[in-house]
Amino acid sequence: VAESYLDLTTSVEITNPVVRTVVEKDALVSLPRFLAEQNLQNGKAFIITDSTVAKLYGETVSSTLDRAGIDYEILIMPAGETNKTLEQAARFVEQLADSDATSSDMVIALGGGVVGDLGGFVASIYNRGLPLVQIPTTLLAMVDSSIGGKTGVDHGGKNKTGSFYQPRLVIADPAMLMTLEKRVYTEGFGEVAKYAALDADFWLELESQTTILRNFSVDNLGLLGKLITRCVQQKSKVIKSDPNEQDPAGRILFNYGHTLCHGLEAAGGYSELLHGEAVSIGMNFAAQLGEHLGITKHSFVERQTELLTSLGLPVTYRGNAQLGDIEMHVAKDKKNIDAHTTRFVLPQTIGQMTVQQVPNRVVKVEIAKFLAPKASSEIS
Ligand SMILES: NC(=O)c1ccc[n+]([C@@H]2O[C@H](COP(=O)([O-])OP(=O)(O)OC[C@H]3O[C@@H](n4cnc5c(N)ncnc54)[C@H](O)[C@@H]3O)[C@@H](O)[C@H]2O)c1
Ligand SMILES: [Zn+2]
């Protein structure tokens, strides 16, 4: 006879704190007001940022907080995806502990997606959670990574170690984009194009704006502000109904393009491609895989290549990662639910996606074809 010790069902009311998201030109200098409106003005702000962003915006943030009489400390990590590590997160946790940070303090993640993911992760684990403010400073972070509460580091694989942790406040200031390197600006469109692939109206709009968007200029700030707003609204709506990625037609669709993407990033040591570039290549692969499986129309594959290319994004991989490593990382993708198949978000046509478990042997053959120079499936 089985010995049962406890069989208890409890229902816990989870009151998700409200997330406020602001997209506003020069919002950075209004930071104290936004903090006050979220009732965060009394704690100490631990600003997690990277070396590049600290140089560009450290001064502004310091003087803004000084003037408002808000106490703060700036914690700096080296810039770049190779530093999105568990070790770096541990260093920040130690610094918080050394400064006696308490739950009435807060973490402000000021930077691109790397700082946002790592800073958010630190905020989620220190003291079992400090209030989190995201101030995304790259296009990619404004349209995507600062929204939705996925945090983490590249430990055990791309984003393998992390948590779901919602920020209390997200402040996107499009004026901060003007200091980006052109390549970093451009990679942001990888995620923008992903959103467009999920929404036919957005796709048509984006197709008509590629020339103006590629021209990275201060004259476009209004247009960028609207574009960011559109992406934030699209993502927030889905997050609200499926925060932890459980609905097969919900949040998981934002992983479109991300399966091969994560394989390329991990196999390339996180140093060859920027995330948005890898997403773009991954979208092209997913579409070609879909076509091979009879799911995706050939016209879609071509039209997507045209859109991505005209946004200045790569659609083929030219790096040095080994095929075997890429395949291994793809097979380990965290979306997978068994050892023999890989879960892909595949496009049927513009605005229509399906989630499919594709046998690993098929994936292997298709990746090899895709990566072969001048592969049989022609790429324009
Ligand atoms: N959590 C999520 O839901 C989510 C979604 C998408 C992407 N991500 C993650 O985001 C990361 C990629 O983010 P990213 O592309 O922003 O990379 P990043 O944070 O490395 O930023 C790219 C470079 O731009 C610099 N930079 C940042 N802001 C700047 C500014 N205003 N002016 C000048 N330089 C600036 C950074 O120092 C860095 O060198 C990846 O790790 C990816 O996994 C997470
Ligand atoms: Zn992404």
GROMACS .gro file of C-alpha atoms and ligand atoms in nm:
model
  425
    1VAL     CA    1   0.000   0.000   0.000
    2ALA     CA    2   0.142   0.337  -0.100
    3GLU     CA    3   0.206   0.567   0.188
    4SER     CA    4   0.075   0.910   0.121
    5TYR     CA    5   0.194   1.183   0.351
    6LEU     CA    6   0.032   1.486   0.208
    7ASP     CA    7  -0.211   1.562  -0.068
    8LEU     CA    8  -0.288   1.926  -0.044
    9THR     CA    9  -0.441   2.165  -0.293
   10THR     CA   10  -0.420   2.532  -0.216
   11SER     CA   11  -0.519   2.817  -0.429
   12VAL     CA   12  -0.300   3.123  -0.400
   13GLU     CA   13  -0.419   3.452  -0.530
   14ILE     CA   14  -0.139   3.592  -0.742
   15THR     CA   15  -0.169   3.965  -0.757
   16ASN     CA   16   0.058   4.063  -1.040
   17PRO     CA   17   0.188   4.412  -0.983
   18VAL     CA   18   0.073   4.648  -1.255
   19VAL     CA   19   0.333   4.718  -1.521
   20ARG     CA   20   0.341   5.074  -1.647
   21THR     CA   21   0.505   5.131  -1.985
   22VAL     CA   22   0.589   5.475  -2.115
   23VAL     CA   23   0.722   5.558  -2.462
   24GLU     CA   24   0.817   5.924  -2.461
   25LYS     CA   25   1.086   6.144  -2.612
   26ASP     CA   26   1.324   6.273  -2.339
   27ALA     CA   27   1.150   6.054  -2.079
   28LEU     CA   28   1.490   5.987  -1.921
   29VAL     CA   29   1.500   6.330  -1.759
   30SER     CA   30   1.148   6.275  -1.620
   31LEU     CA   31   1.261   5.960  -1.442
   32PRO     CA   32   1.201   6.100  -1.088
   33ARG     CA   33   0.841   6.187  -1.174
   34PHE     CA   34   0.774   5.839  -1.314
   35LEU     CA   35   0.933   5.679  -1.007
   36ALA     CA   36   0.716   5.893  -0.781
   37GLU     CA   37   0.403   5.800  -0.973
   38GLN     CA   38   0.484   5.433  -0.910
   39ASN     CA   39   0.557   5.512  -0.547
   40LEU     CA   40   0.922   5.419  -0.588
   41GLN     CA   41   1.081   5.754  -0.499
   42ASN     CA   42   1.175   5.664  -0.143
   43GLY     CA   43   1.397   5.364  -0.204
   44LYS     CA   44   1.753   5.363  -0.322
   45ALA     CA   45   1.797   5.304  -0.695
   46PHE     CA   46   2.057   5.043  -0.791
   47ILE     CA   47   2.125   5.123  -1.153
   48ILE     CA   48   2.257   4.824  -1.343
   49THR     CA   49   2.411   4.926  -1.672
   50ASP     CA   50   2.699   4.845  -1.907
   51SER     CA   51   3.026   5.024  -1.976
   52THR     CA   52   2.906   5.184  -2.301
   53VAL     CA   53   2.571   5.308  -2.172
   54ALA     CA   54   2.732   5.431  -1.848
   55LYS     CA   55   2.967   5.653  -2.048
   56LEU     CA   56   2.684   5.794  -2.260
   57TYR     CA   57   2.406   5.836  -2.004
   58GLY     CA   58   2.557   5.793  -1.656
   59GLU     CA   59   2.595   6.168  -1.614
   60THR     CA   60   2.236   6.249  -1.715
   61VAL     CA   61   2.092   5.984  -1.486
   62SER     CA   62   2.309   6.095  -1.192
   63SER     CA   63   2.224   6.461  -1.223
   64THR     CA   64   1.854   6.386  -1.276
   65LEU     CA   65   1.837   6.173  -0.961
   66ASP     CA   66   2.057   6.416  -0.762
   67ARG     CA   67   1.823   6.702  -0.840
   68ALA     CA   68   1.524   6.497  -0.723
   69GLY     CA   69   1.705   6.389  -0.406
   70ILE     CA   70   1.679   6.020  -0.492
   71ASP     CA   71   1.959   5.804  -0.356
   72TYR     CA   72   2.134   5.579  -0.609
   73GLU     CA   73   2.435   5.369  -0.690
   74ILE     CA   74   2.556   5.281  -1.040
   75LEU     CA   75   2.670   4.921  -1.096
   76ILE     CA   76   2.852   4.859  -1.424
   77MET     CA   77   2.916   4.546  -1.628
   78PRO     CA   78   3.124   4.516  -1.945
   79ALA     CA   79   2.911   4.556  -2.260
   80GLY     CA   80   2.811   4.268  -2.484
   81GLU     CA   81   2.631   3.934  -2.493
   82THR     CA   82   2.944   3.740  -2.386
   83ASN     CA   83   2.901   3.905  -2.044
   84LYS     CA   84   2.540   3.792  -1.996
   85THR     CA   85   2.666   3.531  -1.753
   86LEU     CA   86   2.566   3.380  -1.423
   87GLU     CA   87   2.902   3.498  -1.284
   88GLN     CA   88   2.819   3.859  -1.371
   89ALA     CA   89   2.474   3.822  -1.214
   90ALA     CA   90   2.640   3.684  -0.899
   91ARG     CA   91   2.875   3.984  -0.889
   92PHE     CA   92   2.577   4.219  -0.893
   93VAL     CA   93   2.401   4.019  -0.622
   94GLU     CA   94   2.713   4.053  -0.405
   95GLN     CA   95   2.724   4.427  -0.467
   96LEU     CA   96   2.359   4.460  -0.366
   97ALA     CA   97   2.428   4.262  -0.051
   98ASP     CA   98   2.740   4.470   0.028
   99SER     CA   99   2.529   4.785  -0.002
  100ASP     CA  100   2.257   4.634   0.219
  101ALA     CA  101   1.989   4.670  -0.046
  102THR     CA  102   1.643   4.599   0.097
  103SER     CA  103   1.301   4.532  -0.055
  104SER     CA  104   1.213   4.899  -0.039
  105ASP     CA  105   1.498   4.969  -0.282
  106MET     CA  106   1.484   4.900  -0.655
  107VAL     CA  107   1.688   4.785  -0.951
  108ILE     CA  108   1.690   5.005  -1.259
  109ALA     CA  109   1.818   4.819  -1.564
  110LEU     CA  110   1.954   5.089  -1.795
  111GLY     CA  111   2.071   4.946  -2.125
  112GLY     CA  112   2.005   4.712  -2.413
  113GLY     CA  113   1.860   4.363  -2.394
  114VAL     CA  114   2.170   4.221  -2.228
  115VAL     CA  115   2.150   4.461  -1.935
  116GLY     CA  116   1.771   4.428  -1.923
  117ASP     CA  117   1.777   4.047  -1.911
  118LEU     CA  118   2.063   4.028  -1.662
  119GLY     CA  119   1.949   4.321  -1.446
  120GLY     CA  120   1.595   4.183  -1.441
  121PHE     CA  121   1.727   3.843  -1.337
  122VAL     CA  122   1.929   3.996  -1.052
  123ALA     CA  123   1.623   4.193  -0.939
  124SER     CA  124   1.417   3.874  -0.941
  125ILE     CA  125   1.654   3.669  -0.724
  126TYR     CA  126   1.801   3.919  -0.478
  127ASN     CA  127   1.593   3.916  -0.158
  128ARG     CA  128   1.341   3.707  -0.358
  129GLY     CA  129   1.262   4.013  -0.563
  130LEU     CA  130   1.328   4.387  -0.568
  131PRO     CA  131   1.104   4.628  -0.759
  132LEU     CA  132   1.235   4.649  -1.116
  133VAL     CA  133   1.242   4.942  -1.356
  134GLN     CA  134   1.348   4.884  -1.716
  135ILE     CA  135   1.498   5.171  -1.912
  136PRO     CA  136   1.570   5.009  -2.250
  137THR     CA  137   1.827   5.197  -2.457
  138THR     CA  138   1.841   4.998  -2.782
  139LEU     CA  139   1.566   4.963  -3.040
  140LEU     CA  140   1.560   4.589  -2.974
  141ALA     CA  141   1.516   4.641  -2.601
  142MET     CA  142   1.246   4.906  -2.647
  143VAL     CA  143   1.034   4.696  -2.883
  144ASP     CA  144   1.088   4.361  -2.722
  145SER     CA  145   1.319   4.258  -2.438
  146SER     CA  146   1.204   4.515  -2.179
  147ILE     CA  147   0.844   4.397  -2.218
  148GLY     CA  148   0.701   4.075  -2.084
  149GLY     CA  149   0.915   3.986  -1.787
  150LYS     CA  150   1.149   3.724  -1.931
  151THR     CA  151   1.484   3.763  -1.758
  152GLY     CA  152   1.797   3.554  -1.762
  153VAL     CA  153   2.155   3.477  -1.850
  154ASP     CA  154   2.326   3.245  -2.098
  155HIS     CA  155   2.415   2.960  -1.862
  156GLY     CA  156   2.362   2.602  -1.979
  157GLY     CA  157   2.257   2.746  -2.316
  158LYS     CA  158   2.108   3.066  -2.453
  159ASN     CA  159   1.882   3.224  -2.183
  160LYS     CA  160   1.866   2.884  -2.009
  161THR     CA  161   1.897   3.024  -1.658
  162GLY     CA  162   1.631   3.278  -1.578
  163SER     CA  163   1.290   3.368  -1.446
  164PHE     CA  164   0.963   3.534  -1.532
  165TYR     CA  165   0.966   3.863  -1.344
  166GLN     CA  166   0.759   4.165  -1.438
  167PRO     CA  167   0.897   4.516  -1.408
  168ARG     CA  168   0.689   4.781  -1.232
  169LEU     CA  169   0.785   5.046  -1.484
  170VAL     CA  170   0.929   5.052  -1.835
  171ILE     CA  171   1.052   5.382  -1.978
  172ALA     CA  172   1.145   5.394  -2.346
  173ASP     CA  173   1.297   5.721  -2.461
  174PRO     CA  174   1.345   5.712  -2.840
  175ALA     CA  175   1.590   6.003  -2.819
  176MET     CA  176   1.839   5.762  -2.662
  177LEU     CA  177   1.851   5.564  -2.986
  178MET     CA  178   2.045   5.840  -3.158
  179THR     CA  179   2.374   5.730  -3.001
  180LEU     CA  180   2.345   5.370  -3.124
  181GLU     CA  181   2.589   5.228  -3.371
  182LYS     CA  182   2.418   5.175  -3.704
  183ARG     CA  183   2.455   4.798  -3.677
  184VAL     CA  184   2.288   4.792  -3.335
  185TYR     CA  185   2.007   5.018  -3.458
  186THR     CA  186   1.951   4.787  -3.757
  187GLU     CA  187   1.943   4.461  -3.560
  188GLY     CA  188   1.641   4.595  -3.371
  189PHE     CA  189   1.441   4.548  -3.690
  190GLY     CA  190   1.490   4.172  -3.658
  191GLU     CA  191   1.239   4.173  -3.371
  192VAL     CA  192   1.022   4.438  -3.540
  193ALA     CA  193   0.995   4.217  -3.851
  194LYS     CA  194   0.905   3.924  -3.626
  195TYR     CA  195   0.608   4.118  -3.488
  196ALA     CA  196   0.509   4.211  -3.843
  197ALA     CA  197   0.514   3.845  -3.947
  198LEU     CA  198   0.250   3.785  -3.678
  199ASP     CA  199   0.024   4.070  -3.791
  200ALA     CA  200  -0.063   4.126  -4.158
  201ASP     CA  201  -0.155   4.495  -4.118
  202PHE     CA  202   0.173   4.571  -3.947
  203TRP     CA  203   0.360   4.380  -4.218
  204LEU     CA  204   0.211   4.596  -4.495
  205GLU     CA  205   0.292   4.913  -4.304
  206LEU     CA  206   0.649   4.805  -4.238
  207GLU     CA  207   0.702   4.706  -4.602
  208SER     CA  208   0.607   5.057  -4.705
  209GLN     CA  209   0.849   5.219  -4.455
  210THR     CA  210   1.173   5.025  -4.500
  211THR     CA  211   1.357   5.301  -4.688
  212ILE     CA  212   1.276   5.572  -4.438
  213LEU     CA  213   1.344   5.346  -4.140
  214ARG     CA  214   1.683   5.242  -4.271
  215ASN     CA  215   1.776   5.605  -4.285
  216PHE     CA  216   1.873   5.635  -3.921
  217SER     CA  217   1.814   5.999  -3.839
  218VAL     CA  218   1.676   6.227  -3.572
  219ASP     CA  219   1.401   6.324  -3.816
  220ASN     CA  220   1.260   5.974  -3.768
  221LEU     CA  221   1.216   5.994  -3.393
  222GLY     CA  222   0.841   6.041  -3.421
  223LEU     CA  223   0.812   5.746  -3.656
  224LEU     CA  224   1.029   5.534  -3.426
  225GLY     CA  225   0.819   5.634  -3.125
  226LYS     CA  226   0.507   5.508  -3.306
  227LEU     CA  227   0.680   5.192  -3.421
  228ILE     CA  228   0.796   5.112  -3.066
  229THR     CA  229   0.446   5.181  -2.933
  230ARG     CA  230   0.294   4.945  -3.185
  231CYS     CA  231   0.532   4.663  -3.093
  232VAL     CA  232   0.484   4.720  -2.719
  233GLN     CA  233   0.106   4.710  -2.758
  234GLN     CA  234   0.117   4.392  -2.964
  235LYS     CA  235   0.343   4.217  -2.716
  236SER     CA  236   0.170   4.346  -2.399
  237LYS     CA  237  -0.169   4.227  -2.516
  238VAL     CA  238  -0.046   3.871  -2.560
  239ILE     CA  239   0.157   3.875  -2.237
  240LYS     CA  240  -0.151   3.980  -2.045
  241SER     CA  241  -0.345   3.673  -2.155
  242ASP     CA  242  -0.052   3.427  -2.155
  243PRO     CA  243   0.221   3.555  -1.919
  244ASN     CA  244   0.405   3.225  -1.879
  245GLU     CA  245   0.384   3.092  -2.233
  246GLN     CA  246   0.124   2.824  -2.182
  247ASP     CA  247  -0.121   2.892  -2.463
  248PRO     CA  248  -0.013   2.727  -2.792
  249ALA     CA  249  -0.151   3.026  -2.984
  250GLY     CA  250  -0.016   3.284  -2.738
  251ARG     CA  251   0.319   3.407  -2.625
  252ILE     CA  252   0.512   3.121  -2.782
  253LEU     CA  253   0.454   3.275  -3.125
  254PHE     CA  254   0.697   3.553  -3.032
  255ASN     CA  255   0.963   3.284  -3.055
  256TYR     CA  256   0.924   3.287  -3.434
  257GLY     CA  257   1.273   3.277  -3.583
  258HIS     CA  258   1.432   3.208  -3.246
  259THR     CA  259   1.505   2.835  -3.271
  260LEU     CA  260   1.789   2.845  -3.521
  261CYS     CA  261   1.871   3.191  -3.381
  262HIS     CA  262   1.956   3.054  -3.038
  263GLY     CA  263   2.159   2.771  -3.195
  264LEU     CA  264   2.363   3.019  -3.400
  265GLU     CA  265   2.419   3.247  -3.102
  266ALA     CA  266   2.529   2.969  -2.867
  267ALA     CA  267   2.743   2.782  -3.123
  268GLY     CA  268   2.909   3.110  -3.222
  269GLY     CA  269   3.009   3.180  -2.862
  270TYR     CA  270   2.763   3.474  -2.843
  271SER     CA  271   3.014   3.694  -3.019
  272GLU     CA  272   2.950   3.672  -3.393
  273LEU     CA  273   2.596   3.789  -3.440
  274LEU     CA  274   2.382   4.043  -3.264
  275HIS     CA  275   2.059   3.890  -3.140
  276GLY     CA  276   1.837   4.070  -3.394
  277GLU     CA  277   2.061   3.957  -3.679
  278ALA     CA  278   2.033   3.597  -3.561
  279VAL     CA  279   1.654   3.636  -3.540
  280SER     CA  280   1.642   3.752  -3.900
  281ILE     CA  281   1.845   3.452  -4.020
  282GLY     CA  282   1.627   3.227  -3.801
  283MET     CA  283   1.308   3.366  -3.957
  284ASN     CA  284   1.439   3.287  -4.303
  285PHE     CA  285   1.528   2.936  -4.190
  286ALA     CA  286   1.188   2.877  -4.029
  287ALA     CA  287   1.017   2.987  -4.349
  288GLN     CA  288   1.233   2.756  -4.561
  289LEU     CA  289   1.176   2.468  -4.321
  290GLY     CA  290   0.803   2.542  -4.337
  291GLU     CA  291   0.814   2.536  -4.714
  292HIS     CA  292   0.994   2.201  -4.708
  293LEU     CA  293   0.719   2.066  -4.481
  294GLY     CA  294   0.446   2.198  -4.708
  295ILE     CA  295   0.330   2.456  -4.451
  296THR     CA  296   0.475   2.779  -4.584
  297LYS     CA  297   0.401   2.927  -4.924
  298HIS     CA  298   0.706   2.988  -5.140
  299SER     CA  299   0.585   3.341  -5.208
  300PHE     CA  300   0.603   3.412  -4.835
  301VAL     CA  301   0.964   3.293  -4.813
  302GLU     CA  302   1.059   3.533  -5.091
  303ARG     CA  303   0.860   3.823  -4.960
  304GLN     CA  304   1.007   3.785  -4.612
  305THR     CA  305   1.360   3.775  -4.754
  306GLU     CA  306   1.280   4.096  -4.940
  307LEU     CA  307   1.148   4.267  -4.624
  308LEU     CA  308   1.442   4.161  -4.405
  309THR     CA  309   1.700   4.252  -4.666
  310SER     CA  310   1.548   4.592  -4.730
  311LEU     CA  311   1.565   4.660  -4.356
  312GLY     CA  312   1.939   4.592  -4.376
  313LEU     CA  313   1.928   4.254  -4.202
  314PRO     CA  314   2.117   3.934  -4.290
  315VAL     CA  315   1.916   3.629  -4.402
  316THR     CA  316   2.198   3.376  -4.434
  317TYR     CA  317   2.467   3.270  -4.189
  318ARG     CA  318   2.828   3.349  -4.273
  319GLY     CA  319   2.995   3.281  -3.938
  320ASN     CA  320   3.235   3.015  -3.820
  321ALA     CA  321   3.023   2.801  -3.589
  322GLN     CA  322   3.034   2.427  -3.654
  323LEU     CA  323   2.727   2.262  -3.802
  324GLY     CA  324   2.733   1.992  -3.531
  325ASP     CA  325   2.735   2.254  -3.254
  326ILE     CA  326   2.450   2.447  -3.411
  327GLU     CA  327   2.241   2.129  -3.443
  328MET     CA  328   2.319   2.031  -3.085
  329HIS     CA  329   2.209   2.369  -2.950
  330VAL     CA  330   1.893   2.369  -3.160
  331ALA     CA  331   1.803   2.024  -3.027
  332LYS     CA  332   1.851   2.159  -2.672
  333ASP     CA  333   1.623   2.461  -2.727
  334LYS     CA  334   1.421   2.529  -2.415
  335LYS     CA  335   1.090   2.523  -2.602
  336ASN     CA  336   1.140   2.153  -2.676
  337ILE     CA  337   0.923   1.906  -2.493
  338ASP     CA  338   1.088   1.579  -2.592
  339ALA     CA  339   1.427   1.452  -2.706
  340HIS     CA  340   1.338   1.357  -3.064
  341THR     CA  341   1.165   1.664  -3.197
  342THR     CA  342   1.225   2.036  -3.206
  343ARG     CA  343   0.940   2.280  -3.158
  344PHE     CA  344   0.926   2.541  -3.432
  345VAL     CA  345   0.699   2.836  -3.490
  346LEU     CA  346   0.636   2.810  -3.864
  347PRO     CA  347   0.467   3.066  -4.088
  348GLN     CA  348   0.179   2.967  -4.315
  349THR     CA  349   0.151   3.307  -4.466
  350ILE     CA  350   0.173   3.667  -4.344
  351GLY     CA  351   0.007   3.694  -4.004
  352GLN     CA  352  -0.054   3.319  -3.967
  353MET     CA  353   0.172   3.097  -3.763
  354THR     CA  354   0.157   2.738  -3.646
  355VAL     CA  355   0.361   2.559  -3.378
  356GLN     CA  356   0.496   2.224  -3.497
  357GLN     CA  357   0.713   1.950  -3.354
  358VAL     CA  358   0.959   1.869  -3.628
  359PRO     CA  359   1.161   1.544  -3.603
  360ASN     CA  360   1.525   1.621  -3.524
  361ARG     CA  361   1.649   1.421  -3.824
  362VAL     CA  362   1.451   1.649  -4.057
  363VAL     CA  363   1.577   1.958  -3.875
  364LYS     CA  364   1.935   1.836  -3.911
  365VAL     CA  365   1.910   1.786  -4.285
  366GLU     CA  366   1.739   2.122  -4.334
  367ILE     CA  367   1.994   2.312  -4.124
  368ALA     CA  368   2.277   2.155  -4.322
  369LYS     CA  369   2.106   2.259  -4.647
  370PHE     CA  370   2.043   2.608  -4.517
  371LEU     CA  371   2.400   2.662  -4.403
  372ALA     CA  372   2.565   2.512  -4.709
  373PRO     CA  373   2.716   2.788  -4.921
  374LYS     CA  374   2.491   2.842  -5.221
  375ALA     CA  375   2.233   2.597  -5.086
  376SER     CA  376   1.996   2.431  -5.330
  377SER     CA  377   1.709   2.651  -5.214
  378GLU     CA  378   1.798   2.978  -5.378
  379ILE     CA  379   1.839   3.289  -5.167
  380SER     CA  380   1.810   3.625  -5.330
  381LIG     N1  381   1.371   3.915  -2.239
  381LIG     C1  382   1.322   3.911  -2.360
  381LIG     O1  383   1.203   3.893  -2.379
  381LIG     C2  384   1.413   3.934  -2.476
  381LIG     C3  385   1.361   3.961  -2.602
  381LIG     C4  386   1.447   3.988  -2.706
  381LIG     C5  387   1.585   3.987  -2.685
  381LIG     N2  388   1.633   3.958  -2.561
  381LIG     C6  389   1.777   3.959  -2.535
  381LIG     O2  390   1.828   4.088  -2.564
  381LIG     C7  391   1.967   4.077  -2.590
  381LIG     C8  392   2.003   4.165  -2.707
  381LIG     O3  393   1.980   4.300  -2.673
  381LIG     P1  394   2.052   4.417  -2.754
  381LIG     O4  395   2.049   4.383  -2.895
  381LIG     O5  396   1.990   4.542  -2.705
  381LIG     O6  397   2.205   4.401  -2.710
  381LIG     P2  398   2.296   4.478  -2.605
  381LIG     O7  399   2.227   4.502  -2.479
  381LIG     O8  400   2.424   4.403  -2.601
  381LIG     O9  401   2.322   4.619  -2.677
  381LIG     C9  402   2.398   4.623  -2.796
  381LIG    C10  403   2.515   4.723  -2.783
  381LIG    O10  404   2.462   4.855  -2.782
  381LIG    C11  405   2.519   4.930  -2.675
  381LIG     N3  406   2.418   5.031  -2.638
  381LIG    C12  407   2.304   5.013  -2.568
  381LIG     N4  408   2.231   5.124  -2.566
  381LIG    C13  409   2.301   5.218  -2.634
  381LIG    C14  410   2.276   5.354  -2.668
  381LIG     N5  411   2.162   5.416  -2.636
  381LIG     N6  412   2.370   5.419  -2.740
  381LIG    C15  413   2.484   5.357  -2.778
  381LIG     N7  414   2.512   5.227  -2.751
  381LIG    C16  415   2.421   5.159  -2.680
  381LIG    C17  416   2.547   4.826  -2.571
  381LIG    O11  417   2.646   4.872  -2.482
  381LIG    C18  418   2.593   4.708  -2.654
  381LIG    O12  419   2.729   4.720  -2.685
  381LIG    C19  420   1.995   3.931  -2.614
  381LIG    O13  421   2.064   3.880  -2.503
  381LIG    C20  422   1.858   3.869  -2.623
  381LIG    O14  423   1.856   3.737  -2.580
  381LIG    C21  424   1.550   3.932  -2.458
  382ZN      ZN  425   1.451   3.782  -2.957
   0.00000   0.00000   0.00000
